[in-house]
């Protein structure tokens, strides 16, 4: 039996037809959402040739503030953003996407645009703010606020969607319905990364359609003291097994499948404050979490609480790394939010407190108890859109793990990577064609 759910927001309406057993959208609903998104993008595509004298003056002013010169490709990317109502800045790690976006946004700011910069996760939004210097928010927070509409005092608006490879079709549909057709759009991201959990592959379709102005930055700028991570990830993305599996800040640990969890735990203990383990399956994540908690936090106070006179406890202890697995926007948490259990003492309706990675504090009430887990190790989808100083990758061949999975996992690291698994598995995963983008989608055709 199918459940039909009408969703009305702003300018268009779609019947969401859901299968209650799988939670999947009916193909008709997906096509309707794709049509709404394509209609908006096709309208914006026609509004180009916008790089006039004012835009040029704003561009020159923004570039003059830079402490270095842009490359020809970066100049092309900035001017493309200013010349088009919708554009993309794409490329892998270390190719200069952030520099281009920061420069383009400074120029837009000088042109009087109100800038709305969003990312899917709170951690990614915080990182975006640090890199561009403008106010940022999560997409969920933006969608809870008033729709973006031009007004007398703020006639021009720009919406920037960072880490756009993570945006699924229903999210993009909601964003389109939340913004006036005059709002300009900039997508930034890497279309070769793992596609979103939800249906669709919005960024990949936009790039493949070749109708939206897109500047692909593909030259990795080698810098003094470089980690080697951008170069390594580029090889993986091209299906090339690196000649040296351990190089620079990347360390490969040849490990039997049965010992992967144990080795990951040992590596975590070497630098707990900067590390996160990424694993492909919930079973492996759970095994690594239990081992790691026992190793790094064996004796702290358990999270115990009483509900209706009955006593309960969660397998969480003071100072444990915590992962939230559901959205509770009223509390400032969403699926994938990470933090530390900083208080395990019950008080009134609160059973303790978690301090999020963003610095915000969340009271543990009955409504969030069911969505708290250990967060020393997490699945890659929970890590998408975030970066961590030191990443430990539990590499295990299987249905989920392909080249795009490994490539995305590697690009989650800021400065150090440890890959735990077999070199034979890594070779097979790297050299086999990625199957991540083989999903049904019609957006590309609607844009073409």
PDB file of C-alpha atoms in Angstrom, residues 62-183:
ATOM      1  CA  UNK A  62      37.664  41.746  -4.169  1.00  0.00           C
ATOM      2  CA  UNK A  63      40.782  40.505  -5.987  1.00  0.00           C
ATOM      3  CA  UNK A  64      42.841  43.479  -4.750  1.00  0.00           C
ATOM      4  CA  UNK A  65      42.342  42.274  -1.149  1.00  0.00           C
ATOM      5  CA  UNK A  66      43.876  38.854  -1.837  1.00  0.00           C
ATOM      6  CA  UNK A  67      47.421  38.263  -0.556  1.00  0.00           C
ATOM      7  CA  UNK A  68      48.239  36.271  -3.743  1.00  0.00           C
ATOM      8  CA  UNK A  69      47.274  36.147  -7.399  1.00  0.00           C
ATOM      9  CA  UNK A  70      44.506  33.904  -8.670  1.00  0.00           C
ATOM     10  CA  UNK A  71      45.298  31.295 -11.317  1.00  0.00           C
ATOM     11  CA  UNK A  72      43.669  31.781 -14.765  1.00  0.00           C
ATOM     12  CA  UNK A  73      41.187  28.973 -13.944  1.00  0.00           C
ATOM     13  CA  UNK A  74      40.266  30.605 -10.625  1.00  0.00           C
ATOM     14  CA  UNK A  75      39.744  33.966 -12.370  1.00  0.00           C
ATOM     15  CA  UNK A  76      37.447  32.197 -14.841  1.00  0.00           C
ATOM     16  CA  UNK A  77      35.512  30.626 -11.958  1.00  0.00           C
ATOM     17  CA  UNK A  78      34.978  33.941 -10.122  1.00  0.00           C
ATOM     18  CA  UNK A  79      33.896  35.835 -13.242  1.00  0.00           C
ATOM     19  CA  UNK A  80      31.596  32.948 -14.242  1.00  0.00           C
ATOM     20  CA  UNK A  81      29.826  33.222 -10.869  1.00  0.00           C
ATOM     21  CA  UNK A  82      29.334  36.969 -11.422  1.00  0.00           C
ATOM     22  CA  UNK A  83      28.205  36.540 -15.038  1.00  0.00           C
ATOM     23  CA  UNK A  84      25.455  33.960 -14.409  1.00  0.00           C
ATOM     24  CA  UNK A  85      22.356  33.689 -12.220  1.00  0.00           C
ATOM     25  CA  UNK A  86      23.196  30.041 -11.536  1.00  0.00           C
ATOM     26  CA  UNK A  87      26.691  28.564 -11.558  1.00  0.00           C
ATOM     27  CA  UNK A  88      28.851  25.776 -10.114  1.00  0.00           C
ATOM     28  CA  UNK A  89      32.353  25.688  -8.650  1.00  0.00           C
ATOM     29  CA  UNK A  90      33.460  22.056  -8.677  1.00  0.00           C
ATOM     30  CA  UNK A  91      36.668  20.152  -8.023  1.00  0.00           C
ATOM     31  CA  UNK A  92      38.476  17.883  -5.612  1.00  0.00           C
ATOM     32  CA  UNK A  93      40.433  18.627  -2.444  1.00  0.00           C
ATOM     33  CA  UNK A  94      43.189  21.235  -2.734  1.00  0.00           C
ATOM     34  CA  UNK A  95      42.035  22.693  -6.063  1.00  0.00           C
ATOM     35  CA  UNK A  96      41.104  26.136  -4.688  1.00  0.00           C
ATOM     36  CA  UNK A  97      37.283  26.034  -4.519  1.00  0.00           C
ATOM     37  CA  UNK A  98      37.274  27.932  -1.212  1.00  0.00           C
ATOM     38  CA  UNK A  99      39.464  30.756  -2.571  1.00  0.00           C
ATOM     39  CA  UNK A 100      37.177  31.168  -5.589  1.00  0.00           C
ATOM     40  CA  UNK A 101      34.010  31.180  -3.472  1.00  0.00           C
ATOM     41  CA  UNK A 102      35.406  33.656  -0.931  1.00  0.00           C
ATOM     42  CA  UNK A 103      36.450  36.063  -3.727  1.00  0.00           C
ATOM     43  CA  UNK A 104      33.130  35.746  -5.586  1.00  0.00           C
ATOM     44  CA  UNK A 105      31.137  36.381  -2.399  1.00  0.00           C
ATOM     45  CA  UNK A 106      33.155  39.494  -1.556  1.00  0.00           C
ATOM     46  CA  UNK A 107      32.369  40.831  -5.022  1.00  0.00           C
ATOM     47  CA  UNK A 108      28.656  39.979  -4.625  1.00  0.00           C
ATOM     48  CA  UNK A 109      28.659  41.704  -1.225  1.00  0.00           C
ATOM     49  CA  UNK A 110      30.049  44.870  -2.836  1.00  0.00           C
ATOM     50  CA  UNK A 111      27.241  44.683  -5.403  1.00  0.00           C
ATOM     51  CA  UNK A 112      24.713  44.889  -2.543  1.00  0.00           C
ATOM     52  CA  UNK A 113      23.589  41.244  -2.520  1.00  0.00           C
ATOM     53  CA  UNK A 114      22.240  39.654   0.644  1.00  0.00           C
ATOM     54  CA  UNK A 115      24.230  36.410   0.919  1.00  0.00           C
ATOM     55  CA  UNK A 116      22.709  33.189   2.278  1.00  0.00           C
ATOM     56  CA  UNK A 117      25.383  30.474   2.606  1.00  0.00           C
ATOM     57  CA  UNK A 118      24.244  27.008   3.668  1.00  0.00           C
ATOM     58  CA  UNK A 119      25.531  23.463   4.141  1.00  0.00           C
ATOM     59  CA  UNK A 120      23.763  20.264   5.125  1.00  0.00           C
ATOM     60  CA  UNK A 121      25.480  19.617   8.484  1.00  0.00           C
ATOM     61  CA  UNK A 122      26.213  21.969  11.376  1.00  0.00           C
ATOM     62  CA  UNK A 123      29.909  21.104  11.276  1.00  0.00           C
ATOM     63  CA  UNK A 124      30.071  21.851   7.523  1.00  0.00           C
ATOM     64  CA  UNK A 125      28.228  25.161   8.016  1.00  0.00           C
ATOM     65  CA  UNK A 126      30.715  26.145  10.720  1.00  0.00           C
ATOM     66  CA  UNK A 127      33.656  25.247   8.453  1.00  0.00           C
ATOM     67  CA  UNK A 128      32.062  27.221   5.601  1.00  0.00           C
ATOM     68  CA  UNK A 129      31.784  30.283   7.867  1.00  0.00           C
ATOM     69  CA  UNK A 130      35.459  29.995   8.815  1.00  0.00           C
ATOM     70  CA  UNK A 131      36.517  29.813   5.155  1.00  0.00           C
ATOM     71  CA  UNK A 132      34.338  32.561   3.616  1.00  0.00           C
ATOM     72  CA  UNK A 133      33.845  34.996   6.508  1.00  0.00           C
ATOM     73  CA  UNK A 134      30.080  35.370   5.954  1.00  0.00           C
ATOM     74  CA  UNK A 135      27.207  34.211   8.172  1.00  0.00           C
ATOM     75  CA  UNK A 136      26.272  30.598   7.395  1.00  0.00           C
ATOM     76  CA  UNK A 137      23.607  28.161   8.531  1.00  0.00           C
ATOM     77  CA  UNK A 138      22.413  24.624   7.995  1.00  0.00           C
ATOM     78  CA  UNK A 139      19.842  24.034   5.269  1.00  0.00           C
ATOM     79  CA  UNK A 140      17.394  22.843   7.929  1.00  0.00           C
ATOM     80  CA  UNK A 141      17.686  26.159   9.782  1.00  0.00           C
ATOM     81  CA  UNK A 142      17.234  28.163   6.573  1.00  0.00           C
ATOM     82  CA  UNK A 143      14.083  26.206   5.732  1.00  0.00           C
ATOM     83  CA  UNK A 144      12.619  27.012   9.178  1.00  0.00           C
ATOM     84  CA  UNK A 145      13.051  30.727   8.568  1.00  0.00           C
ATOM     85  CA  UNK A 146      10.984  33.008   6.319  1.00  0.00           C
ATOM     86  CA  UNK A 147      11.320  32.333   2.562  1.00  0.00           C
ATOM     87  CA  UNK A 148      14.006  34.337   0.743  1.00  0.00           C
ATOM     88  CA  UNK A 149      12.124  37.083  -1.053  1.00  0.00           C
ATOM     89  CA  UNK A 150      13.325  40.428  -2.482  1.00  0.00           C
ATOM     90  CA  UNK A 151      12.253  43.535  -0.532  1.00  0.00           C
ATOM     91  CA  UNK A 152      12.669  47.290  -0.879  1.00  0.00           C
ATOM     92  CA  UNK A 153      15.707  47.410   1.394  1.00  0.00           C
ATOM     93  CA  UNK A 154      17.128  44.037   0.222  1.00  0.00           C
ATOM     94  CA  UNK A 155      16.278  43.637  -3.467  1.00  0.00           C
ATOM     95  CA  UNK A 156      19.090  41.223  -4.448  1.00  0.00           C
ATOM     96  CA  UNK A 157      19.797  37.797  -2.915  1.00  0.00           C
ATOM     97  CA  UNK A 158      22.337  35.026  -3.500  1.00  0.00           C
ATOM     98  CA  UNK A 159      22.031  31.466  -2.160  1.00  0.00           C
ATOM     99  CA  UNK A 160      25.279  29.470  -1.857  1.00  0.00           C
ATOM    100  CA  UNK A 161      24.968  25.697  -1.377  1.00  0.00           C
ATOM    101  CA  UNK A 162      28.249  24.199  -0.159  1.00  0.00           C
ATOM    102  CA  UNK A 163      29.130  20.480  -0.286  1.00  0.00           C
ATOM    103  CA  UNK A 164      26.327  20.218  -2.853  1.00  0.00           C
ATOM    104  CA  UNK A 165      27.132  16.579  -3.704  1.00  0.00           C
ATOM    105  CA  UNK A 166      25.303  15.741  -0.444  1.00  0.00           C
ATOM    106  CA  UNK A 167      22.057  17.462  -1.427  1.00  0.00           C
ATOM    107  CA  UNK A 168      19.301  15.006  -2.312  1.00  0.00           C
ATOM    108  CA  UNK A 169      16.344  15.791  -4.549  1.00  0.00           C
ATOM    109  CA  UNK A 170      13.696  16.434  -1.823  1.00  0.00           C
ATOM    110  CA  UNK A 171      16.076  18.910  -0.111  1.00  0.00           C
ATOM    111  CA  UNK A 172      16.744  20.737  -3.389  1.00  0.00           C
ATOM    112  CA  UNK A 173      13.009  20.777  -4.094  1.00  0.00           C
ATOM    113  CA  UNK A 174      12.369  22.429  -0.708  1.00  0.00           C
ATOM    114  CA  UNK A 175      15.125  24.989  -1.312  1.00  0.00           C
ATOM    115  CA  UNK A 176      13.615  25.937  -4.677  1.00  0.00           C
ATOM    116  CA  UNK A 177      10.201  26.399  -3.059  1.00  0.00           C
ATOM    117  CA  UNK A 178      11.764  28.474  -0.268  1.00  0.00           C
ATOM    118  CA  UNK A 179      13.444  31.004  -2.579  1.00  0.00           C
ATOM    119  CA  UNK A 180      12.051  33.601  -4.968  1.00  0.00           C
ATOM    120  CA  UNK A 181      12.796  32.899  -8.673  1.00  0.00           C
ATOM    121  CA  UNK A 182      15.048  35.975  -8.772  1.00  0.00           C
ATOM    122  CA  UNK A 183      17.475  34.568  -6.164  1.00  0.00           C
TER     123      UNK A 183
END
